[in-house]
N, CA, C and O atoms as CSV, one atom per row, in Angstrom:
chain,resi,resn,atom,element,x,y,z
A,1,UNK,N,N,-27.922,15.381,21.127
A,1,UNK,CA,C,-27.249,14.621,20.076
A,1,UNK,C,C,-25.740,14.708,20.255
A,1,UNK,O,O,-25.061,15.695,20.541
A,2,UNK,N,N,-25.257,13.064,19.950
A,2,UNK,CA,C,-23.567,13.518,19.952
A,2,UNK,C,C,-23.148,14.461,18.722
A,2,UNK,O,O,-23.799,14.620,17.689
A,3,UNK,N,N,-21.891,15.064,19.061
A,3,UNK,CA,C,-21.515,15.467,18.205
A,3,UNK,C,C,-20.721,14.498,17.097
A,3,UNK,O,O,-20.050,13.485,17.294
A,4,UNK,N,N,-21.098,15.289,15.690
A,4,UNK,CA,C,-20.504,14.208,14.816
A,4,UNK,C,C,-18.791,13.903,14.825
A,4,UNK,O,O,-18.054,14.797,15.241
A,5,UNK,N,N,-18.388,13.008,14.497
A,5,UNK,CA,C,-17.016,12.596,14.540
A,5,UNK,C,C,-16.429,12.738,13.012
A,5,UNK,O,O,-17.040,12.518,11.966
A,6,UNK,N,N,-15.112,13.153,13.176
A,6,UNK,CA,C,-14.681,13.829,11.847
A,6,UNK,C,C,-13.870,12.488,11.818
A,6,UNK,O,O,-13.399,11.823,12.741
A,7,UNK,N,N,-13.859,12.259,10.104
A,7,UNK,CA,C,-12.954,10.720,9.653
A,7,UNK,C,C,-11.949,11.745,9.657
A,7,UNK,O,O,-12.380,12.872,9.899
A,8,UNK,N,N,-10.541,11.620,9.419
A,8,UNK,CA,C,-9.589,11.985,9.239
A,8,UNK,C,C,-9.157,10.981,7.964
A,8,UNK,O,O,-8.408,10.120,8.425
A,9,UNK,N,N,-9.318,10.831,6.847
A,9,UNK,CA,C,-8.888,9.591,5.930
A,9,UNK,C,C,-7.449,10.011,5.836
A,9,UNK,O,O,-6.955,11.127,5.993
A,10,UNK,N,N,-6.832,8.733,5.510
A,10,UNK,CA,C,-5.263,8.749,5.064
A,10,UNK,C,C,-4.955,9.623,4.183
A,10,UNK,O,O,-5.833,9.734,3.327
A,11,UNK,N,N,-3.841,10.459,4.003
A,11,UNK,CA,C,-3.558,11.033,3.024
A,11,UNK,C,C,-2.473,10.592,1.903
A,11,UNK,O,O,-2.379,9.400,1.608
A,12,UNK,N,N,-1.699,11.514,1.316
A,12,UNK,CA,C,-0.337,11.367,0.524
A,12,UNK,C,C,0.838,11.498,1.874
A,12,UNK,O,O,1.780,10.707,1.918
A,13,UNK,N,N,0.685,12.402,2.767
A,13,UNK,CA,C,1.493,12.370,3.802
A,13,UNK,C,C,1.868,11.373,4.931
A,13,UNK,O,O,2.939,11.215,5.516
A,14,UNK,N,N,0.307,10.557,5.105
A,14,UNK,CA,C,0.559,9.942,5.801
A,14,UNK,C,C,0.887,8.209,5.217
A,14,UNK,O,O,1.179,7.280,5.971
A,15,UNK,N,N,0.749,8.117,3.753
A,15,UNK,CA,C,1.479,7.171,2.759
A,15,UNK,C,C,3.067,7.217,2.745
A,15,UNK,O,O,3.788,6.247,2.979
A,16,UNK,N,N,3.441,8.337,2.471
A,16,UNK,CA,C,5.036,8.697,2.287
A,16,UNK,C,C,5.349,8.107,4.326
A,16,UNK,O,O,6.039,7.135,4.633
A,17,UNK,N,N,4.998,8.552,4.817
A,17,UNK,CA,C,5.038,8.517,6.791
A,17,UNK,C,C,5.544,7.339,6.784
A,17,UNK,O,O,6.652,6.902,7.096
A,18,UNK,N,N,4.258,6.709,6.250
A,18,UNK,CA,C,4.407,5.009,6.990
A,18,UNK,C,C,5.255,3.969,6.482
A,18,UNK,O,O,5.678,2.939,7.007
A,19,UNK,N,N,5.451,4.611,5.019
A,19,UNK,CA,C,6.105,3.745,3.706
A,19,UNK,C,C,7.352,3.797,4.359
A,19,UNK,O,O,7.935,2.787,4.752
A,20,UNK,N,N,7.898,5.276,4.521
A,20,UNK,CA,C,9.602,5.293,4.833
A,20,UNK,C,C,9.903,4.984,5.909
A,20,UNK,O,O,11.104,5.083,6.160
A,21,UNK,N,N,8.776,4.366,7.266
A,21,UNK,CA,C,9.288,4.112,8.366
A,21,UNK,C,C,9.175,2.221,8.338
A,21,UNK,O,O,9.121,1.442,9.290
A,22,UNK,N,N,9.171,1.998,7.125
A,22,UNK,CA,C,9.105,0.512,6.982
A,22,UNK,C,C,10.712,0.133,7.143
A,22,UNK,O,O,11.467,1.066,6.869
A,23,UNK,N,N,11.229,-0.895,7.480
A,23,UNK,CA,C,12.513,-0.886,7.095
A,23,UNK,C,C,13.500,-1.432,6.081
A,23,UNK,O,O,13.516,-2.655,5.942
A,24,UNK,N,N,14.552,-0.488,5.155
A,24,UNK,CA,C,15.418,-0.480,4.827
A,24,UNK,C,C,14.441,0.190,3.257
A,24,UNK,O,O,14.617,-0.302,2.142
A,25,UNK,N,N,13.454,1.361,3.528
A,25,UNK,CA,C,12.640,1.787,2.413
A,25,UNK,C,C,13.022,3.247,1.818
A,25,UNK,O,O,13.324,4.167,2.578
A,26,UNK,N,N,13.001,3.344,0.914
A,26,UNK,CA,C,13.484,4.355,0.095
A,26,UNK,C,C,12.225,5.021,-0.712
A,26,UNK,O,O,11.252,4.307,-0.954
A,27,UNK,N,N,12.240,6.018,-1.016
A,27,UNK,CA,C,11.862,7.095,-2.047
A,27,UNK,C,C,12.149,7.378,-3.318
A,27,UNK,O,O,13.232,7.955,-3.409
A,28,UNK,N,N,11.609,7.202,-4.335
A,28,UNK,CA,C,12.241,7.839,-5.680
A,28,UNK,C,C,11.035,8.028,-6.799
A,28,UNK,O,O,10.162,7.199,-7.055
A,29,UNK,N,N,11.207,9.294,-7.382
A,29,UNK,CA,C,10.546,9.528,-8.659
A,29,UNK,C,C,10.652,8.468,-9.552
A,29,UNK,O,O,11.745,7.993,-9.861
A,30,UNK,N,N,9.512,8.034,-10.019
A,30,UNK,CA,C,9.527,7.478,-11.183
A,30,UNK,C,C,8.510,7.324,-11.921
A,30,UNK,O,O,7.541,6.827,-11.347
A,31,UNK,N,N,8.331,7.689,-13.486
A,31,UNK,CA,C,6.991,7.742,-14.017
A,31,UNK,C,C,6.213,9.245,-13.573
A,31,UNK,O,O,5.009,9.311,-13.824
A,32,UNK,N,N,6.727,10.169,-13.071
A,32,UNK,CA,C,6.803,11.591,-12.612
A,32,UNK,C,C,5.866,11.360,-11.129
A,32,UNK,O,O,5.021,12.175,-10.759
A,33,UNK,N,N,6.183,10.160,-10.426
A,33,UNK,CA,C,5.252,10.152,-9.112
A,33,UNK,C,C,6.002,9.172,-8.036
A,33,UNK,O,O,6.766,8.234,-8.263
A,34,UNK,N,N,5.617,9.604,-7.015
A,34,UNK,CA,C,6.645,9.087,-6.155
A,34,UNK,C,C,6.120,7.207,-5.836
A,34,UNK,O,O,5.033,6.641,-5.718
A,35,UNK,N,N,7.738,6.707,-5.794
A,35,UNK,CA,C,7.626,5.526,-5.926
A,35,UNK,C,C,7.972,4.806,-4.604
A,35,UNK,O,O,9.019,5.386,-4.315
A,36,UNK,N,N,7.737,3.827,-3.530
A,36,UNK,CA,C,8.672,3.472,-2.701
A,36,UNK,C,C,9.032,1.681,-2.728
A,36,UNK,O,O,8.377,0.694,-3.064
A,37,UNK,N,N,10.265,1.871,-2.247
A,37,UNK,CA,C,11.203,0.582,-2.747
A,37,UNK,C,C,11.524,-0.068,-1.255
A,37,UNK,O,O,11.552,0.708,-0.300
A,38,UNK,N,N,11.686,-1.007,-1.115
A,38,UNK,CA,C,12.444,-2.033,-0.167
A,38,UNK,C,C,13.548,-2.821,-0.837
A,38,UNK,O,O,13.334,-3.667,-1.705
A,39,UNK,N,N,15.053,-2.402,-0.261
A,39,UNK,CA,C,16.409,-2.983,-0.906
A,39,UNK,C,C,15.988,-2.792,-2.497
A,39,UNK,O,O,15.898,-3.720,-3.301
A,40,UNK,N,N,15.758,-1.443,-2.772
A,40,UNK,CA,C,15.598,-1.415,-4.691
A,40,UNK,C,C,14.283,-1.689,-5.125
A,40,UNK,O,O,13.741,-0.972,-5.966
A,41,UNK,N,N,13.781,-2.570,-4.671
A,41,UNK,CA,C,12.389,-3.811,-5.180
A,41,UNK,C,C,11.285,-2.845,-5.072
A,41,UNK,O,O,11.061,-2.685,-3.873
A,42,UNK,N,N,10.436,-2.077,-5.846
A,42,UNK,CA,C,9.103,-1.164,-5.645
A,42,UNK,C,C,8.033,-2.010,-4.922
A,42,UNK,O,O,8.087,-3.231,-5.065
A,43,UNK,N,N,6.995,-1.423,-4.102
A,43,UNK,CA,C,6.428,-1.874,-3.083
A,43,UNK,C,C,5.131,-1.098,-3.298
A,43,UNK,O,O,3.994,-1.539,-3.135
A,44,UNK,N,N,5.479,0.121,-3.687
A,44,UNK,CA,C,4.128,1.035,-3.762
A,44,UNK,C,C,4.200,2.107,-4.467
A,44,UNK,O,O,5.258,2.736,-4.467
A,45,UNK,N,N,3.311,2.462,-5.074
A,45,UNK,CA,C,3.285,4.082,-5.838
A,45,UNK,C,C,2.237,5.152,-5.928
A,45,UNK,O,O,1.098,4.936,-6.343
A,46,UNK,N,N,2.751,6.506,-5.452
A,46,UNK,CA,C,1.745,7.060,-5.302
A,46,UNK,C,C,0.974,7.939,-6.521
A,46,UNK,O,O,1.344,9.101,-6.691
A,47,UNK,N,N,0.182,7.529,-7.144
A,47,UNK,CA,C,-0.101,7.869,-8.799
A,47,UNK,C,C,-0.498,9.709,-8.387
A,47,UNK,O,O,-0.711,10.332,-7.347
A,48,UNK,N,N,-0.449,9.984,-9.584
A,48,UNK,CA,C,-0.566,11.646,-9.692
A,48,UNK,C,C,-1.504,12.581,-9.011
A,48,UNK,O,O,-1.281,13.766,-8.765
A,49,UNK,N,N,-2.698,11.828,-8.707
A,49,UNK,CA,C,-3.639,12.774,-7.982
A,49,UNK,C,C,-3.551,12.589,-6.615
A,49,UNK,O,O,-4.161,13.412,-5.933
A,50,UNK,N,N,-2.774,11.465,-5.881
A,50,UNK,CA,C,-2.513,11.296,-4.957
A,50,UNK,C,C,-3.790,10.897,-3.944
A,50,UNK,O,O,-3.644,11.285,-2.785
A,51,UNK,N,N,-4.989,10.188,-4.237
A,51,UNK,CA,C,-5.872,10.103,-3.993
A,51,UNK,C,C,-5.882,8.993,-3.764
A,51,UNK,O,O,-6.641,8.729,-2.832
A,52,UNK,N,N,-5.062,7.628,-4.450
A,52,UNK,CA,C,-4.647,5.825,-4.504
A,52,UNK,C,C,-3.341,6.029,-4.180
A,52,UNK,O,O,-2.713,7.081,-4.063
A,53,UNK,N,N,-3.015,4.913,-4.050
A,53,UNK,CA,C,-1.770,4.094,-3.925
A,53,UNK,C,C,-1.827,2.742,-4.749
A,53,UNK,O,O,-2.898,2.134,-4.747
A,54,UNK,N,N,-0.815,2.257,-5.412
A,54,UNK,CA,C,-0.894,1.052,-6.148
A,54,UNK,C,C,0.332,0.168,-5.271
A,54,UNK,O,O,1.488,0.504,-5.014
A,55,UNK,N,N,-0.513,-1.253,-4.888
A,55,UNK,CA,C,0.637,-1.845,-4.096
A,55,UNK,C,C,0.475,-3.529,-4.721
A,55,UNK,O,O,-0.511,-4.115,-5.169
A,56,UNK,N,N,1.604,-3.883,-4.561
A,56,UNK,CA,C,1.585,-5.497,-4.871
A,56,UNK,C,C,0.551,-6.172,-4.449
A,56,UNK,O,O,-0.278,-5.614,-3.729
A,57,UNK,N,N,0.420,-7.442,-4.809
A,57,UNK,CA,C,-0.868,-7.855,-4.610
A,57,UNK,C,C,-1.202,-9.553,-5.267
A,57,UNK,O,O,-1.770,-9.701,-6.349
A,58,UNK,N,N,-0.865,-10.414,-4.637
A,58,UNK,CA,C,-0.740,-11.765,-5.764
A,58,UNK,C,C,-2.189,-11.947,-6.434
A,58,UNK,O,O,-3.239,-12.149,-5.822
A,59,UNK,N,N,-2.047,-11.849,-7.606
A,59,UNK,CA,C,-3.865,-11.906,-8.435
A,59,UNK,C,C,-4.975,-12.393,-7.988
A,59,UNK,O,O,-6.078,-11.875,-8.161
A,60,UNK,N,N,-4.680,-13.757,-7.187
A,60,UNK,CA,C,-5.794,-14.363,-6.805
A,60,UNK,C,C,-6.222,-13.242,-5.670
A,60,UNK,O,O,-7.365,-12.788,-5.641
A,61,UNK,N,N,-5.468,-12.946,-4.987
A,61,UNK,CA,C,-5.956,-12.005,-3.881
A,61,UNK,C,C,-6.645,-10.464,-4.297
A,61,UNK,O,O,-7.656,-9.859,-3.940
A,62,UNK,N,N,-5.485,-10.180,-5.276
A,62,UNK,CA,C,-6.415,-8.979,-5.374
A,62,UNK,C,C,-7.712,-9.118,-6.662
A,62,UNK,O,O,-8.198,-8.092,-7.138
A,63,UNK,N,N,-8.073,-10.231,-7.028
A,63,UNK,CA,C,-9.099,-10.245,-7.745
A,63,UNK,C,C,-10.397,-10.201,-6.799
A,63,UNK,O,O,-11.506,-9.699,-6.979
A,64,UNK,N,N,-9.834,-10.926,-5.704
A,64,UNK,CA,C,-10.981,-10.974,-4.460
A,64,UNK,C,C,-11.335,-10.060,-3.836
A,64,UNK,O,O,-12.471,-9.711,-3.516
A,65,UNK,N,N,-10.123,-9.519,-3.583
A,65,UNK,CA,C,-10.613,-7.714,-3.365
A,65,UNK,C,C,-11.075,-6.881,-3.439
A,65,UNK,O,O,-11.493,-6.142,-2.548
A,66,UNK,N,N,-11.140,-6.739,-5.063
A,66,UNK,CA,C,-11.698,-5.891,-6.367
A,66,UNK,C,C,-13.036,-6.511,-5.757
A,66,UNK,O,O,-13.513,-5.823,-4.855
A,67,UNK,N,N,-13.778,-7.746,-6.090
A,67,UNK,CA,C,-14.776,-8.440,-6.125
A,67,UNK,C,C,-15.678,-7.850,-4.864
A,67,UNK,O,O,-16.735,-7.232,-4.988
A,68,UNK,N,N,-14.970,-8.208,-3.541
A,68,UNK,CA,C,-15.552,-8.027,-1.983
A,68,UNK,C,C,-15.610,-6.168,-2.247
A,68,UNK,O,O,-16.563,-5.458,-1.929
A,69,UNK,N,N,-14.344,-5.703,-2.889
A,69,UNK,CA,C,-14.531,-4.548,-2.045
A,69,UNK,C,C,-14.447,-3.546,-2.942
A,69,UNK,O,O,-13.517,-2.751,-2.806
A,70,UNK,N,N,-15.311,-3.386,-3.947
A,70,UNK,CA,C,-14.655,-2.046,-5.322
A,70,UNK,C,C,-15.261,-0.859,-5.239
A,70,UNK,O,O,-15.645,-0.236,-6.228
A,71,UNK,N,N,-15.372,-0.511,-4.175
A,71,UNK,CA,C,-15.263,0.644,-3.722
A,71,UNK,C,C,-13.619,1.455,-2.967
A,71,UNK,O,O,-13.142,2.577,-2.800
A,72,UNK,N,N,-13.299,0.130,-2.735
A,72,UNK,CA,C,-11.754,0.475,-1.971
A,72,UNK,C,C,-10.741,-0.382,-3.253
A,72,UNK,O,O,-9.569,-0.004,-3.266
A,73,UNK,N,N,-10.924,-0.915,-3.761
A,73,UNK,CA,C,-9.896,-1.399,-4.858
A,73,UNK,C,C,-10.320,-1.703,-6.261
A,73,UNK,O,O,-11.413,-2.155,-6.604
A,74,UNK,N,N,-9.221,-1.367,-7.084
A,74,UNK,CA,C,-9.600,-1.691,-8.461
A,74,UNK,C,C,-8.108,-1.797,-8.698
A,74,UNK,O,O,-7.188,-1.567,-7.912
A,75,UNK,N,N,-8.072,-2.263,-10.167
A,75,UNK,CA,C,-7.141,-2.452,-11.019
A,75,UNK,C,C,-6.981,-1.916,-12.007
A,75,UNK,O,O,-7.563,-2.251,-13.038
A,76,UNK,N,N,-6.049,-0.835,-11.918
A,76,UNK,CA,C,-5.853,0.007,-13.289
A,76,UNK,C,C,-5.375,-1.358,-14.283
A,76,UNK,O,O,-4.918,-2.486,-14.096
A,77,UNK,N,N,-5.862,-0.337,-15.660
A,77,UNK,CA,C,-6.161,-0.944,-16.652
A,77,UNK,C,C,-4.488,-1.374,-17.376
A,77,UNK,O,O,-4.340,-2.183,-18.291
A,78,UNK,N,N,-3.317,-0.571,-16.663
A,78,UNK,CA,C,-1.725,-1.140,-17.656
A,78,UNK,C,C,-1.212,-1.859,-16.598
A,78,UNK,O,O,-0.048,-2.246,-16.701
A,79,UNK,N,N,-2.267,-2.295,-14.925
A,79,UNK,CA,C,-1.374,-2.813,-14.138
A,79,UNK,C,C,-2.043,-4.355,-14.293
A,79,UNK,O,O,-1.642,-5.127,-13.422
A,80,UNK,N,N,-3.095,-4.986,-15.356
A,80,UNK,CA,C,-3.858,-5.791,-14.873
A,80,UNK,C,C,-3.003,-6.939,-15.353
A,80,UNK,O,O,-3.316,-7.984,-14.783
A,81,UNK,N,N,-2.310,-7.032,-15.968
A,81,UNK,CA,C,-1.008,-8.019,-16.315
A,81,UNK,C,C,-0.160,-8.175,-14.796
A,81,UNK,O,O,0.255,-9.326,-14.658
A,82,UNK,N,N,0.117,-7.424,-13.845
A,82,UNK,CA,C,0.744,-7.754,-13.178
A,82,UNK,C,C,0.116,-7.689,-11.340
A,82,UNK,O,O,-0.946,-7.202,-10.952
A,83,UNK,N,N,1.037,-8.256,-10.634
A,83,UNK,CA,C,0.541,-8.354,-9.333
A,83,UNK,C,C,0.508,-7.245,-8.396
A,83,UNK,O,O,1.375,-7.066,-7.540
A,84,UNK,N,N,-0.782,-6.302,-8.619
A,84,UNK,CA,C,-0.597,-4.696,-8.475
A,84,UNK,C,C,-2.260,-4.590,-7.986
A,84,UNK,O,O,-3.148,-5.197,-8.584
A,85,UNK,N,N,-2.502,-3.719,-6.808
A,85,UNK,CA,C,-4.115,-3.541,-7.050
A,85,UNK,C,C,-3.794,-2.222,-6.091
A,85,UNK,O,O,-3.023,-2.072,-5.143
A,86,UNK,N,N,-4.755,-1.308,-6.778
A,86,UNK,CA,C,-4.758,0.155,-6.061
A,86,UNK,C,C,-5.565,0.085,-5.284
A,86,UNK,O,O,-6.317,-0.888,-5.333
A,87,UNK,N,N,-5.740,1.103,-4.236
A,87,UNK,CA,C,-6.684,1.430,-3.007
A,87,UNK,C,C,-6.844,2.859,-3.013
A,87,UNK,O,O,-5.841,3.565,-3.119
A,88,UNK,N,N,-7.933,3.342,-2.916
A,88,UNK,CA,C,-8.225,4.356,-2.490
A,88,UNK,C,C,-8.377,4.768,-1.544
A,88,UNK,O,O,-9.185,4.228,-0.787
A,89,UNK,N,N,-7.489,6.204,-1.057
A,89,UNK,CA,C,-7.159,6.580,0.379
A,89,UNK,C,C,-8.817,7.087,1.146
A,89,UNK,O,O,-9.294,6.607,2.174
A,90,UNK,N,N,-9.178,7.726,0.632
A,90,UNK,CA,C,-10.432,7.791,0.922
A,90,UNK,C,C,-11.512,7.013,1.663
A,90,UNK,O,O,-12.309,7.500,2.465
A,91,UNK,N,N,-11.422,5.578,1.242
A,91,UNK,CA,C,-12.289,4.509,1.659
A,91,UNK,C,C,-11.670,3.684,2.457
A,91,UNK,O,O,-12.274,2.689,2.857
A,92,UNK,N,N,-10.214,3.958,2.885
A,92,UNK,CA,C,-9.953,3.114,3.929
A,92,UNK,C,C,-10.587,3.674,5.796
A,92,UNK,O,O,-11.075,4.688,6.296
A,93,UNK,N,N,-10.289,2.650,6.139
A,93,UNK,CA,C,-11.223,2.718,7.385
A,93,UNK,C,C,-10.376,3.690,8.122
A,93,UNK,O,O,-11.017,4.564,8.704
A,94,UNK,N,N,-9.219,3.734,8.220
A,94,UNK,CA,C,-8.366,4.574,9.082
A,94,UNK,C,C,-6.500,4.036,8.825
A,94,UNK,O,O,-6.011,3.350,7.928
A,95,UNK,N,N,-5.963,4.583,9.818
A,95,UNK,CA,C,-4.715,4.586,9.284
A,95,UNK,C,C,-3.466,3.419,9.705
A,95,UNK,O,O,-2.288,3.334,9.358
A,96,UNK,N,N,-4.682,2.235,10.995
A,96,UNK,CA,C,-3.967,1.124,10.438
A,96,UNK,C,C,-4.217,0.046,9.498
A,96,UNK,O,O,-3.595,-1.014,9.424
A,97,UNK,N,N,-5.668,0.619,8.445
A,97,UNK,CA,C,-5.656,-0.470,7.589
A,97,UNK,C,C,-4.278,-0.094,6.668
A,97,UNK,O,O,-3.424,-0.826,6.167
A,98,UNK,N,N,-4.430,1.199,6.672
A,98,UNK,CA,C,-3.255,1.585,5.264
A,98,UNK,C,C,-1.920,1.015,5.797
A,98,UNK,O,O,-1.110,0.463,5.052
A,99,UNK,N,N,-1.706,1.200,7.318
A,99,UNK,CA,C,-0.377,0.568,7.639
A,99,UNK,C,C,-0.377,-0.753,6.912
A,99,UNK,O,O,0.359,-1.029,5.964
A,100,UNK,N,N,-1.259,-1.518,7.445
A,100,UNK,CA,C,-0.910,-3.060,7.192
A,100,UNK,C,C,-1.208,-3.423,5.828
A,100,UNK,O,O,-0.912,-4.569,5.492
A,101,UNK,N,N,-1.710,-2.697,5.028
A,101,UNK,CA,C,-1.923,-2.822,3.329
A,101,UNK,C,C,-0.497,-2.434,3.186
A,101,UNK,O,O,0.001,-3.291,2.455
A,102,UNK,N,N,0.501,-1.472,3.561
A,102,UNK,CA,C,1.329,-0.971,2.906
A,102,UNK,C,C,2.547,-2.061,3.735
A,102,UNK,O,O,3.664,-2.326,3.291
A,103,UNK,N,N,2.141,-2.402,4.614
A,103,UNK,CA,C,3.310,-3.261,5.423
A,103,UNK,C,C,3.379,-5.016,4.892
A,103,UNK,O,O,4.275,-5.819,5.152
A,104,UNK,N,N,1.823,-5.305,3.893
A,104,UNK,CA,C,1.818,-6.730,3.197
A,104,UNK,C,C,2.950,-6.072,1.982
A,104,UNK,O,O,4.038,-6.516,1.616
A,105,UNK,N,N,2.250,-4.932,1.582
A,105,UNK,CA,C,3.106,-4.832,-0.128
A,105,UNK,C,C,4.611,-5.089,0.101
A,105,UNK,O,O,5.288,-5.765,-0.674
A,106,UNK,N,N,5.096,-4.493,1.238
A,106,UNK,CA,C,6.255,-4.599,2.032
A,106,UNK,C,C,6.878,-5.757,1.816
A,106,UNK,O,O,7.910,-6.059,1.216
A,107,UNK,N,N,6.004,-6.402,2.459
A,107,UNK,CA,C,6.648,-8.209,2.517
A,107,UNK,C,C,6.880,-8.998,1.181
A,107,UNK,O,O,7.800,-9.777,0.936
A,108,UNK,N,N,6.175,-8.743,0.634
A,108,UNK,CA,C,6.377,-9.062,-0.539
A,108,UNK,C,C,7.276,-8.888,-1.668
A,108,UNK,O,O,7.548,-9.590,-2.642
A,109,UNK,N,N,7.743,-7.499,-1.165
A,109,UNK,CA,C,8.892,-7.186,-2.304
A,109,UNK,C,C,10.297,-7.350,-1.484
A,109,UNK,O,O,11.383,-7.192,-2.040
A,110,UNK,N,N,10.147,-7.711,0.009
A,110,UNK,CA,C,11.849,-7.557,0.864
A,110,UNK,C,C,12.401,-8.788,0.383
A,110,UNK,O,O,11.906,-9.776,-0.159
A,111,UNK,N,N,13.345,-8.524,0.664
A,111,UNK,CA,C,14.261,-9.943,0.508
A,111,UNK,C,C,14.078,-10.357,1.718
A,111,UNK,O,O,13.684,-9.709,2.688
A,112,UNK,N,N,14.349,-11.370,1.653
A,112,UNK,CA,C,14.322,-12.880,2.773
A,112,UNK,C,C,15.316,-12.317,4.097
A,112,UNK,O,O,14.997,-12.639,5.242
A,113,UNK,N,N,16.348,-11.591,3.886
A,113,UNK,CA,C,16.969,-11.192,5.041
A,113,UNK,C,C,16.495,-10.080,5.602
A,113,UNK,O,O,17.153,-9.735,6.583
A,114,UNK,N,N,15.525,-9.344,5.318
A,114,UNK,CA,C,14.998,-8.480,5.990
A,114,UNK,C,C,13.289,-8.953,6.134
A,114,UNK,O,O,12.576,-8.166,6.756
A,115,UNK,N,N,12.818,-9.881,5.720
A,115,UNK,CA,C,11.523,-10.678,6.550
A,115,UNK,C,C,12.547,-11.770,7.856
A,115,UNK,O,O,12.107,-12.392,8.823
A,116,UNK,N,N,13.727,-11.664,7.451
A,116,UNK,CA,C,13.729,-12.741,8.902
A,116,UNK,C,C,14.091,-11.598,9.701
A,116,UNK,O,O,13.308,-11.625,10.650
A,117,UNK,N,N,14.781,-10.709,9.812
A,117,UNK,CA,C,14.840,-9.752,11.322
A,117,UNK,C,C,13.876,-9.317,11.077
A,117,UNK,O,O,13.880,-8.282,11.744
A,118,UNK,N,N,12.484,-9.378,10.278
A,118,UNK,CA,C,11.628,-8.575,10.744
A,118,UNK,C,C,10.061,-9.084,10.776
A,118,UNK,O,O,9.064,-8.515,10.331
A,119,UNK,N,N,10.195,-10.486,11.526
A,119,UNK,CA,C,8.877,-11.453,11.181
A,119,UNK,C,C,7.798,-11.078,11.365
A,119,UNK,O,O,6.897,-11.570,10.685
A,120,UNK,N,N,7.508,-10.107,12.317
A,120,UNK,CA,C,6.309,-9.726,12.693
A,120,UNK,C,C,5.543,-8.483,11.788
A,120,UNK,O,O,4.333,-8.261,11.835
A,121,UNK,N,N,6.494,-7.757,10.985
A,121,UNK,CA,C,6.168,-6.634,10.080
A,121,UNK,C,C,4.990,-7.408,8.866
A,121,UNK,O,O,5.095,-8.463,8.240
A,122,UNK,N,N,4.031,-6.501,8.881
A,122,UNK,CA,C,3.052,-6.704,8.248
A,122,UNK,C,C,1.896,-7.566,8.438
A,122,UNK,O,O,0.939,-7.517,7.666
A,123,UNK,N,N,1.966,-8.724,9.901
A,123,UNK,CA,C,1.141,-9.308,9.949
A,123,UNK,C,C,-0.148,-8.805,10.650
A,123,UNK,O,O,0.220,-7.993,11.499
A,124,UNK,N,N,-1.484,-8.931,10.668
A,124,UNK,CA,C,-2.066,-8.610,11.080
A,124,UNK,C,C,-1.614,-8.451,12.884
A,124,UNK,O,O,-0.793,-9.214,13.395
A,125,UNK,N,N,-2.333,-7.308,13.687
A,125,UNK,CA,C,-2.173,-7.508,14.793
A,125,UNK,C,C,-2.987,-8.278,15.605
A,125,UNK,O,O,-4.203,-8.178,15.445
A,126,UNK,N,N,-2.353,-9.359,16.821
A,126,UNK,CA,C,-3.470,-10.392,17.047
A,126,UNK,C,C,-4.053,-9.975,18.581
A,126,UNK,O,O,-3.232,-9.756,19.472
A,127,UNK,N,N,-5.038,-9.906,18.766
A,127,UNK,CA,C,-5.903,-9.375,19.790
A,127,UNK,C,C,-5.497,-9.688,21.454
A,127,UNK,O,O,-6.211,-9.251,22.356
């Protein structure tokens, strides 16, 4: 028999990793949990047990999400007013889905001068 293969799931470390190597991304407490920003604009947050991440998300999309996939996403209950859907680190497949989940939230909150030097950030990678 092979031997079994250990998942390594994403952590809080490797959230903070990937978040601050996005560019022009910052760090800051807020709500007593760490928050990360692109030029100011929040992008992602890592809630208290450090187990999710809550990242932008335009509704129609993340309703589909929730729907396809609620085991890996839901919608806390004070974010459902806005364009926000959490993931659980746990159920992601490995650590470039979390890249590119955390590299869409990305895009979404940069300003326009940092999606044009940086067109290729966040898109899926193409084979």
């Amino acid at each position: 028999m092979a031997p079994a293969t250990v998942r390594l799931m994403p952590d809080a470390e490797d959230v903070r990793r990937i978040a601050l190597s996005l560019p022009d991304t910052t760090e800051k407490i807020a709500w007593s949990m760490p928050t990360f920003r692109v030029a100011g604009k929040m992008f992602a947050t890592l809630p208290e047990d450090e187990t999710s991440i809550a990242v932008r998300c335009p509704k129609e999309e993340r309703d589909e999400l929730v729907l396809a996939e609620p085991d890996k996403f839901w919608i806390a209950d004070h974010e459902a007013g806005f364009a926000w859907v959490r993931v659980r680190l746990a159920a992601l497949e490995n650590e470039t889905e979390l890249r590119d989940i955390l590299a869409d939230s990305w895009r979404q909150a940069a300003p326009s001068r940092l999606l044009e030097s940086h067109p290729r950030l966040g898109l899926p990678a193409t084979g």
